[in-house]
Every structure is written in structure tokens, then in C-alpha cells.
Tab-separated table of C-alpha atoms and ligand atoms in Angstrom:
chain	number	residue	atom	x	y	z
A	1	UNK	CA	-9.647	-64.555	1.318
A	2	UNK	CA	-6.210	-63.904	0.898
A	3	UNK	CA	-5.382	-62.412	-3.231
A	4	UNK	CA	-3.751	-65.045	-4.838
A	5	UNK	CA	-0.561	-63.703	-7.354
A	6	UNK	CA	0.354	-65.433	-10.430
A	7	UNK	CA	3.170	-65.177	-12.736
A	8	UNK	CA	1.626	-65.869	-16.343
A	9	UNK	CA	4.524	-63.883	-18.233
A	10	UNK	CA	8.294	-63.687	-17.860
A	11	UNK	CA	11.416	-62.161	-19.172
A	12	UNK	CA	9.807	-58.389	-19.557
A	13	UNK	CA	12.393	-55.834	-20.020
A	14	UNK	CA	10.195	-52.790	-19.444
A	15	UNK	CA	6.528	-53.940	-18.843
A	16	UNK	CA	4.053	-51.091	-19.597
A	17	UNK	CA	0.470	-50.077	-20.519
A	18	UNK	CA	-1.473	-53.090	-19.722
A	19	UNK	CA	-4.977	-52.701	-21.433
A	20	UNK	CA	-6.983	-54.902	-21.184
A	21	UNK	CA	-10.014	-55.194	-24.682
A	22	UNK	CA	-13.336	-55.848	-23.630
A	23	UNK	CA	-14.618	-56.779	-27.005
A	24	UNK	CA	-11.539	-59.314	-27.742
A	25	UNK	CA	-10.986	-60.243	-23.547
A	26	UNK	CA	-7.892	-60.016	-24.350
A	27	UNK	CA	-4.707	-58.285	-22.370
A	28	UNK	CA	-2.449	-56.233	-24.622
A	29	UNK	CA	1.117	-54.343	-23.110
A	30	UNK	CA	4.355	-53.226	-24.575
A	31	UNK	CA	7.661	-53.850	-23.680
A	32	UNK	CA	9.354	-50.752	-23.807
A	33	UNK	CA	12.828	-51.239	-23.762
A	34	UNK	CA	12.499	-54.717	-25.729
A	35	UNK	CA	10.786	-52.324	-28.511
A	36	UNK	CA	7.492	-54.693	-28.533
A	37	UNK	CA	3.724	-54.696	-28.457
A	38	UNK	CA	2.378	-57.885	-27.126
A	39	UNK	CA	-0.883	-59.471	-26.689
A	40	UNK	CA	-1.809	-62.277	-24.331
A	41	UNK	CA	-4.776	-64.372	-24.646
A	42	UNK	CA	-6.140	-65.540	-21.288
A	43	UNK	CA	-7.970	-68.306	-22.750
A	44	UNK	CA	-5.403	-69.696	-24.610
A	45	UNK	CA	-2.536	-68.552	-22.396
A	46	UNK	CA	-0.978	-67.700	-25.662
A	47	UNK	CA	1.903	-64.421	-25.482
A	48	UNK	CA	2.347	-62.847	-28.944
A	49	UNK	CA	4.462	-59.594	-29.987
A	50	UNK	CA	5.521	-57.640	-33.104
A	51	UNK	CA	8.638	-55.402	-32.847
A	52	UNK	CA	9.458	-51.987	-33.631
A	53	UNK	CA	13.351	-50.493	-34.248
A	54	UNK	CA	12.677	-47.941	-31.534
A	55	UNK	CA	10.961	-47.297	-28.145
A	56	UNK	CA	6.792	-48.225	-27.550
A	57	UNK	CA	5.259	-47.164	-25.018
A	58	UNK	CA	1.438	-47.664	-25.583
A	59	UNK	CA	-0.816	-49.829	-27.405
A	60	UNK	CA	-4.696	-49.192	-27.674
A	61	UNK	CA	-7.174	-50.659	-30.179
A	62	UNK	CA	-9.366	-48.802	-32.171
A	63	UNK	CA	-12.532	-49.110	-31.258
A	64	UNK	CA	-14.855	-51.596	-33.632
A	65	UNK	CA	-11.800	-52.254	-35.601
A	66	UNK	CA	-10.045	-55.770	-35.916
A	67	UNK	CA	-6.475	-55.422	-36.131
A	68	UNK	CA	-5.738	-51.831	-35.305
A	69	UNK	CA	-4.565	-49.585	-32.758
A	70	UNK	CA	-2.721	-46.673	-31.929
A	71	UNK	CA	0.517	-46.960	-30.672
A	72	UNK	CA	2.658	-45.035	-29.428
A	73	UNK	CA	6.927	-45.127	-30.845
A	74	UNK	CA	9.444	-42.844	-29.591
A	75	UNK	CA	7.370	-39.184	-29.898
A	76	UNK	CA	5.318	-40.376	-32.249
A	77	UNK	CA	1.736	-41.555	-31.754
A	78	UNK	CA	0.904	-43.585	-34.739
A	79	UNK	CA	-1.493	-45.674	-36.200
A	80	UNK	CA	-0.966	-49.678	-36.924
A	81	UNK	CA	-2.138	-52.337	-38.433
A	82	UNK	CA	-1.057	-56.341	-36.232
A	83	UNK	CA	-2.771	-59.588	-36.671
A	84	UNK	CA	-2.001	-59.995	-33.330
A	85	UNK	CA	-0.164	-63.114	-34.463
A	86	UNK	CA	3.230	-61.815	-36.537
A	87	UNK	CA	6.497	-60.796	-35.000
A	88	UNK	CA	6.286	-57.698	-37.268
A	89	UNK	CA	3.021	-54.965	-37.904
A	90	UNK	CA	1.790	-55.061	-41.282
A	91	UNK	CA	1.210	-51.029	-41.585
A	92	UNK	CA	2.474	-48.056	-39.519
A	93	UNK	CA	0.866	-44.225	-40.278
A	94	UNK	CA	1.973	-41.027	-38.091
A	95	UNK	CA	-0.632	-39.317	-36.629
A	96	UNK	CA	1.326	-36.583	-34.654
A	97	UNK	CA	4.615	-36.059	-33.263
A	98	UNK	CA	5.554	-34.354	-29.830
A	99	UNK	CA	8.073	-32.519	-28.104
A	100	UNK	CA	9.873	-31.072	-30.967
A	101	UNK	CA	9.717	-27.513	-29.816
A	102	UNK	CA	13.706	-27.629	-29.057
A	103	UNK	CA	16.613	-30.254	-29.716
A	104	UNK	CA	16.708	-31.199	-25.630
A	105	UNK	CA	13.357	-32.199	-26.226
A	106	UNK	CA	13.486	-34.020	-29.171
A	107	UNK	CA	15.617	-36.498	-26.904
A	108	UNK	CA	12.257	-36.975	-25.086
A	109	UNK	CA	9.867	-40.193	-25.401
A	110	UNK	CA	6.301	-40.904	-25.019
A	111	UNK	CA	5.371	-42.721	-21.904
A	112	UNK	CA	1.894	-43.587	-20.585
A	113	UNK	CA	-1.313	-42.977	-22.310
A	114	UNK	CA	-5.260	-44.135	-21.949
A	115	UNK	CA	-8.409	-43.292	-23.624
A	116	UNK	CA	-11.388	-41.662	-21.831
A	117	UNK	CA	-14.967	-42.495	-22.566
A	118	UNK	CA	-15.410	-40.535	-25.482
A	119	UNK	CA	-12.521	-42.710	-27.297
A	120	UNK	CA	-10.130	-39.084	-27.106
A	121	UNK	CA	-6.419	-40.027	-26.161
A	122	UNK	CA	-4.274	-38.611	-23.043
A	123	UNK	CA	-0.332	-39.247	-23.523
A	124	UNK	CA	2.410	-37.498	-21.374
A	125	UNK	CA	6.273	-37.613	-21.905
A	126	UNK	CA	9.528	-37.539	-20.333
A	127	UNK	CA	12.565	-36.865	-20.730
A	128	UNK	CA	16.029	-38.949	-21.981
A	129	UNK	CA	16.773	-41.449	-19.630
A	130	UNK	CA	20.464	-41.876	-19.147
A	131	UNK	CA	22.909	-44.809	-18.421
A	132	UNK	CA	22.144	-45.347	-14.676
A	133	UNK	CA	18.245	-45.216	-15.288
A	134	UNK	CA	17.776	-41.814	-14.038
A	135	UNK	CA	15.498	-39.539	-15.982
A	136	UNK	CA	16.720	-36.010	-17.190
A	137	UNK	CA	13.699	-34.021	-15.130
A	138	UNK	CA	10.632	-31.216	-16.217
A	139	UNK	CA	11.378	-31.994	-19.607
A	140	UNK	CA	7.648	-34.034	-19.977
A	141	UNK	CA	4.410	-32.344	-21.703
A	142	UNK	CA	1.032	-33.893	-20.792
A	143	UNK	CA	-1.094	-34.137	-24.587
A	144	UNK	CA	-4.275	-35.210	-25.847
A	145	UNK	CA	-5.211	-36.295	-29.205
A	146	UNK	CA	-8.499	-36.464	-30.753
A	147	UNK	CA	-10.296	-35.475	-34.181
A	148	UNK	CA	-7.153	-35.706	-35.488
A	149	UNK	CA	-5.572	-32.677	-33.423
A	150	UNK	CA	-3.356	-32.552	-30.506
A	151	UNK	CA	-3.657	-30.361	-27.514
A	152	UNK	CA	-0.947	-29.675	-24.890
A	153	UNK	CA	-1.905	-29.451	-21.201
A	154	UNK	CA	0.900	-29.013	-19.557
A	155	UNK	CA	4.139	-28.953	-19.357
A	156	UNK	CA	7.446	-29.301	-17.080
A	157	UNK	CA	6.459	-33.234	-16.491
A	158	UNK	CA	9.346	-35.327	-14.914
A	159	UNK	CA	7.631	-38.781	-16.188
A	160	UNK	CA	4.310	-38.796	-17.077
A	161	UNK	CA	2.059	-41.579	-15.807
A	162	UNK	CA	-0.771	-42.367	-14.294
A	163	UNK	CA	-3.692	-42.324	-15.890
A	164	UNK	CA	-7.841	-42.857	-14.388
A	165	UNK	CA	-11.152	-41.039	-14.605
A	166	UNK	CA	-13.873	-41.278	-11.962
A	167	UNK	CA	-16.887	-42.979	-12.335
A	168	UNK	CA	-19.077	-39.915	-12.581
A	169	UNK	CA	-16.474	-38.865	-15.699
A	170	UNK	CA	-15.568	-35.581	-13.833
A	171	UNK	CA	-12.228	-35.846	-12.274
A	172	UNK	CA	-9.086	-36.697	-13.973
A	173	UNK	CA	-6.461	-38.541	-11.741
A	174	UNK	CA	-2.655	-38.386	-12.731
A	175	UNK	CA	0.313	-39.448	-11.709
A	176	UNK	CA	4.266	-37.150	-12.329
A	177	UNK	CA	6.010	-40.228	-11.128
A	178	UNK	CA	8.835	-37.804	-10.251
A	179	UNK	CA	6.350	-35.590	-8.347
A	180	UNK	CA	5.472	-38.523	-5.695
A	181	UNK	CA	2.087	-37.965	-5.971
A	182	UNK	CA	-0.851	-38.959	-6.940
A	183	UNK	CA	-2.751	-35.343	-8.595
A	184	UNK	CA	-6.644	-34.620	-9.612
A	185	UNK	CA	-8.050	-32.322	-12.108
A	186	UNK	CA	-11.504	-31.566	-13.193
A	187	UNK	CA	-12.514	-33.310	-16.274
A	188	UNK	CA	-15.122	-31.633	-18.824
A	189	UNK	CA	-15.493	-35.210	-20.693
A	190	UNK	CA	-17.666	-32.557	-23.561
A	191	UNK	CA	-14.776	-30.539	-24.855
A	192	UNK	CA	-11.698	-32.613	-23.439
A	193	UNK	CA	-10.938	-29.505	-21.085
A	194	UNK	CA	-8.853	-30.270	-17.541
A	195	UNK	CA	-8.349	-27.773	-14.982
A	196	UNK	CA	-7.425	-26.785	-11.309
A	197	UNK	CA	-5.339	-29.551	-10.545
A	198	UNK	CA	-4.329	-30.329	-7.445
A	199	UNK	CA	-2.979	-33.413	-4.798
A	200	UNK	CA	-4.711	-36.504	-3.773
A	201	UNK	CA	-1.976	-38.604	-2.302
A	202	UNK	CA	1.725	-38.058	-1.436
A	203	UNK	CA	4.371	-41.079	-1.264
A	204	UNK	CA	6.258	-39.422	1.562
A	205	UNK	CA	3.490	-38.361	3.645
A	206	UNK	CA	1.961	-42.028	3.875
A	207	UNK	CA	5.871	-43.600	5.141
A	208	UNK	CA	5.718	-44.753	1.302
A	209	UNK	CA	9.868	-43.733	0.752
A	210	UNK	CA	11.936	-44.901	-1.796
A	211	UNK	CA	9.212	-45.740	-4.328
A	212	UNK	CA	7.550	-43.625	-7.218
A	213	UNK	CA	3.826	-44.023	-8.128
A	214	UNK	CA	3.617	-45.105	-11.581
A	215	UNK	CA	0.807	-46.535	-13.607
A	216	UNK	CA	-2.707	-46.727	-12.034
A	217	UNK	CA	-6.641	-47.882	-12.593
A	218	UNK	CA	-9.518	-47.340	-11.000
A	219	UNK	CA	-11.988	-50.024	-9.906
A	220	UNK	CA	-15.877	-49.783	-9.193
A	221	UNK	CA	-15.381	-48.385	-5.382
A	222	UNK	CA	-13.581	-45.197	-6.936
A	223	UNK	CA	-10.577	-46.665	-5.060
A	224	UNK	CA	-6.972	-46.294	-7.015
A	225	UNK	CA	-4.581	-48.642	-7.559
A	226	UNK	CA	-1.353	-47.827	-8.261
A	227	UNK	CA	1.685	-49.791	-8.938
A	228	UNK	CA	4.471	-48.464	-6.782
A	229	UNK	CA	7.890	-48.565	-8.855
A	230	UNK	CA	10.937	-49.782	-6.985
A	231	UNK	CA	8.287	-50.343	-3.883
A	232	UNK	CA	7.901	-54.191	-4.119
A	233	UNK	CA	3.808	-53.465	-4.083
A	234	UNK	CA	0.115	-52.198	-5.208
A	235	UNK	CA	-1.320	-49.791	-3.196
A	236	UNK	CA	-5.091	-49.481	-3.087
A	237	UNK	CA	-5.919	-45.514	-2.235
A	238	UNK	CA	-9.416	-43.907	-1.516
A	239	UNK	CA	-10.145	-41.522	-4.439
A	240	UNK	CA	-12.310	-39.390	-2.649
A	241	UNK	CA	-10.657	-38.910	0.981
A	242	UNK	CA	-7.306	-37.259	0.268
A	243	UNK	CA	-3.836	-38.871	1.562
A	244	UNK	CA	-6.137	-42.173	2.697
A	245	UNK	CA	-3.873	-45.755	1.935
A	246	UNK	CA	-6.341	-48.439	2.161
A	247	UNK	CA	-4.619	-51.298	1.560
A	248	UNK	CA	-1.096	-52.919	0.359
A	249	UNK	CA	-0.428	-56.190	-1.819
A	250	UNK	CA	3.236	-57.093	-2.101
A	251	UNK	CA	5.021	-58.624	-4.830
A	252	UNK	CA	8.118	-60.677	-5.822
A	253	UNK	CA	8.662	-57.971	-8.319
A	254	UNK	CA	10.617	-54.268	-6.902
A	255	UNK	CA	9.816	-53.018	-10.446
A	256	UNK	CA	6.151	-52.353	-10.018
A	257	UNK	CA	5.254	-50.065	-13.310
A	258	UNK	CA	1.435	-51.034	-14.047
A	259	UNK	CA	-1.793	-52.333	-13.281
A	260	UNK	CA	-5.173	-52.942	-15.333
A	261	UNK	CA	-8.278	-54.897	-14.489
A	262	UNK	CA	-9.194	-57.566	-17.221
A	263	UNK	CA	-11.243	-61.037	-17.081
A	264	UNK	CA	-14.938	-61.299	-18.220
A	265	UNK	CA	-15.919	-59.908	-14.890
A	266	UNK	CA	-12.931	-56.918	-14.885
A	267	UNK	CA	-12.281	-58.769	-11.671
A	268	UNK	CA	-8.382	-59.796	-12.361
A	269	UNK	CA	-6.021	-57.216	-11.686
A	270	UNK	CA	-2.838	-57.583	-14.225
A	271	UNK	CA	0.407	-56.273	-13.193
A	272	UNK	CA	3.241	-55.174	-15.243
A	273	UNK	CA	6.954	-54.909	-13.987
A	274	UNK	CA	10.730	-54.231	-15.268
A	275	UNK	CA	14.066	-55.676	-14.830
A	276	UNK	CA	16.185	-52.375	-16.340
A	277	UNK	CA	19.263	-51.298	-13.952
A	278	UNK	CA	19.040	-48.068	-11.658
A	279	UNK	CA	21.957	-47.392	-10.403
A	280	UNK	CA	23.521	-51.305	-11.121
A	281	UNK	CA	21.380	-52.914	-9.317
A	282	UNK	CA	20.727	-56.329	-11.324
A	283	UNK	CA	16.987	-58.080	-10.930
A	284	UNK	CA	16.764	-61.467	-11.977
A	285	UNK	CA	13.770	-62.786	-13.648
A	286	UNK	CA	11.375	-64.540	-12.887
A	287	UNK	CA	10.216	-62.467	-10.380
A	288	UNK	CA	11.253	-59.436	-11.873
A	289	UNK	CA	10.440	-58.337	-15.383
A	290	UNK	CA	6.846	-60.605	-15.308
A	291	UNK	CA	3.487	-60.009	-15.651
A	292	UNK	CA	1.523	-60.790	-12.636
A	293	UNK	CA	-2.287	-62.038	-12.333
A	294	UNK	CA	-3.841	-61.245	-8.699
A	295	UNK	CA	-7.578	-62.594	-8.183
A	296	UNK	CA	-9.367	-62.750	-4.875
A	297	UNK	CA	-8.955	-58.847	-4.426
A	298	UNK	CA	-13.282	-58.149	-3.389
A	299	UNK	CA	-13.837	-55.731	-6.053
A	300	UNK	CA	-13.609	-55.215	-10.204
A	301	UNK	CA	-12.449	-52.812	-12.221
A	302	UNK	CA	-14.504	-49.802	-14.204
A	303	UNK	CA	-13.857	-50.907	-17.941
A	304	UNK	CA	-11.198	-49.646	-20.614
A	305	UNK	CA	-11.663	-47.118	-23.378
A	306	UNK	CA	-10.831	-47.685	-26.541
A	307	UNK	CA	-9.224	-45.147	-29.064
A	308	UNK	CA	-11.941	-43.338	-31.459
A	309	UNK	CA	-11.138	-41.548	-34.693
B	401	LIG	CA1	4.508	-46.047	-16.488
């Protein structure tokens, strides 16, 4: 059977960080450029979103909470209280700030984050991006945050992204969307340690030019799939035979930033995208800048951690 695609959102600026909550089966995103968090109710079909005065580029719920999540706004990653319902958040506390080691890097922004298992946060960042949508480069740090203390990982990240843990909870699989490639590390999922990281997949070796990898998930096959920004497309890639494309789905969108599995059988594969200009190129909605729904893809997703205190 042939994946069937379906626009259920439109008029997205900068769609990012689909995650989809287990506990509420509901999909939650932000819109970074449009400064919003937004939750959308399958059910229902109902879109919702708060606003913030600057940049958001994750949303996460706490885990066993109603109502909160960590977010995270500009180089902060903070803590906020949404009915889900308002157009504005009814309480916003810092938790930590990044990046402000030097003035260039206090230009930076956060960018893509998830939770592992244990509920402990991973956020990278990137650096300014200017008027023709190219990013200033290496000026990224890769973080986590947990028990109320942040760790850096590394550092001289062009744009952070990414983002998927194996099923046995010992690799790590990330994405420098600059880089072109998709990377592994090994994952201690007891002390939040990663190490020896190295390449799974390359862009340019697999004919895949002209595109970045950007956000990813991971479904229960251990295959990737990763939206391919500026490529028109998904990829699906084997996680455990390096450089190995599986499989392509093509969308209306060029913009490809996200994916995440949701549904009450983590069998729906939600797919963010952008309309911003690089390099004056204008894309008119609605195929660019929606959210996309593809069913009929043969396989479900490993579920979404929450964030833990
Ligand atoms: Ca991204």
C-alpha cells in the first residue's frame, strides 16, 4: 500500500519539534519564527498556540504533570505553565541559559531538543541566522540538562538537530545539519555520558545533494527517519548498516525540518516544514509551511520521552 500524505495544518512559518504525548495523544510543535508553541488534538482536529516575544524552539511536557513543559526561548530552556487552550502561557521560570561564554555567542539560539528514557534533556544550538537564511557556522554547543544541572558535550555545532536513541538505549544518533550527516555515539543511559562518536550516513555519499538532514525519529525496526531540509522528502535509513538508504517518501513541501510518530498505535508519522526565504526563494503555502500526516508506512514508531525533574 502506497503511504497516504495529509495536510492537517497550514500557514507554519518555521515548523519544529513535533512531539507527540502519549499520556494526552496529543501532537505538540513550535513555530519558531512565528514565536509559538502549539498543540493539535487529533481527535478533535483542534490547532491551539500561545506566543512568546522571542524565538521557541522546543516544547516537551513534564512528565505526570497537566499543563507543563519545558520549553525552550531564545538560549534559555525554561519552564511553563499553558492550558493548552490560551494564546498566552500563564507562568514562565528559567531553568538555565546557554552559550553565554562570549558576545558572538550570545547571538546564538536553541534549536532541537528530546528527552531520553530517563526523562534527562538533550538540546544543541546554533548560531545567528542572517538575512538570506544562512547560518553563521561552528558556533553550536550540544547540552544536556537534568537534576537541575547542565552539561556541555560538545561544541563547534553548525545547527544542532537530530535527535534518536536505539532501542537497546545504547547508541545516541545525531544529526549537525551543516555536517550532512547523520552521526552515532555511545549512550550510558546511567550517568547521561556520550562518547566516541562517529558517522552513520552521509547526504553526499547516497546522491542526496542539495539537502541537509534535519530532525529525525526512530521507529520499532531501528530504522531512521529523517526529514531532509530543502530535499522535498523523508528518508528512511538502516540504523545499524552504515551509509544504507532504504527508502524515500516525497512531499509537496521543499522545507522538510521534522518528523515524529504519534496516533494510539505510534503508527502516524507527523511531519513538520517551513516557508522562511534562503536566498529569496519564496514558498507558498499550502504546501509549504504545513504539517503533514503520512499513514500506510508498515511500521510504528518507539515512543516519546517526556521531561523529568
Ligand atoms: Ca530542526
Amino acid at each position: 500500500m502506497a503511504p497516504k500524505i495529509e495536510r492537517i495544518i497550514e500557514n507554519i512559518e518555521l515548523g519544529e519539534g513535533p512531539h507527540w504525548d502519549i499520556s494526552a495523544q496529543v501532537l505538540y510543535f513550535v513555530d519558531i519564527f512565528s514565536k509559538t508553541i502549539n498543540k493539535y488534538d487529533p481527535s478533535t482536529k483542534k490547532h491551539t498556540k500561545a506566543h512568546f516575544d522571542t524565538y521557541v524552539s522546543f516544547i516537551i511536557p513534564v512528565e505526570g504533570e497537566v499543563n507543563k513543559f519545558v520549553v525552550g526561548l531564545g538560549r534559555h530552556i525554561v519552564f511553563v505553565v499553558w492550558d493548552g487552550e490560551s494564546d498566552k502561557v500563564e507562568e514562565i521560570k528559567m531553568l538555565a541559559e546557554v552559550d553565554h561564554q562570549s558576545p558572538e555567542s550570545m547571538e546564538n539560539r536553541l534549536n532541537d531538543a528530546k528527552c531520553d528514557t530517563s526523562g534527562r534533556l538533550w538540546a544543541g544550538t546554533m548560531g545567528v541566522e542572517k538575512i538570506n537564511g544562512q547560518v553563521k557556522p561552528n558556533m553550536g554547543s550540544f547540552y544536556s540538562y537534568a537534576d537541575r544541572k547542565l552539561k556541555k558535550h560538545f561544541n563547534q555545532i553548525g545547527i544542532s538537530n537530530g535527535l534518536a536513541w536505539s532501542r537497546d538505549n545504547k547508541k545516541l544518533f545525531y544529526i549537525d545539519s551543516m555536517k550532512g550527516t547523520i552521526d552515532q555515539l555511545d549512550f550510558d543511559s546511567s550517568n547521561g555520558d556520550i562518547s566516541n562518536r562517529r558517522t552513520l550516513f552521509t547526504f553526499e555519499k547516497n546522491q542526496l545533494n542539495g539537502c541537509l538532514p534535519d530532525g529525525m525519529t526512530i521507529d520499532e525496526d531501528e530504522n531512521l527517519w529523517v526529514a531532509c531540509f530543502n530535499g522535498n522528502k523523508v528518508i528512511k535509513i538502516d540504523s545499524k548498516n552504515p551509509e544504507t538508504l532504504l527508502d524515500t517518501i516525497s512531499l509537496p513541501a521543499k522545507q522538510v525540518t521534522s518528523v515524529a510518530w504519534g496516533g494510539s498505535n505510534l503508527d502516524e508519522l507527523y511531519v513538520t516544514s517551513a516557508k522562511f526565504l534562503v536566498d529569496g526563494i519564496v514558498l507558498n503555502p499550502p504546501d509549504h509551511g504545513s504539517i503533514y500526516k503520512i499513514t500506510g508506512l508498515g511500521t510504528k514508531g518507539l515512543p516519546m520521552s517526556n521531561f523529568r525533574f
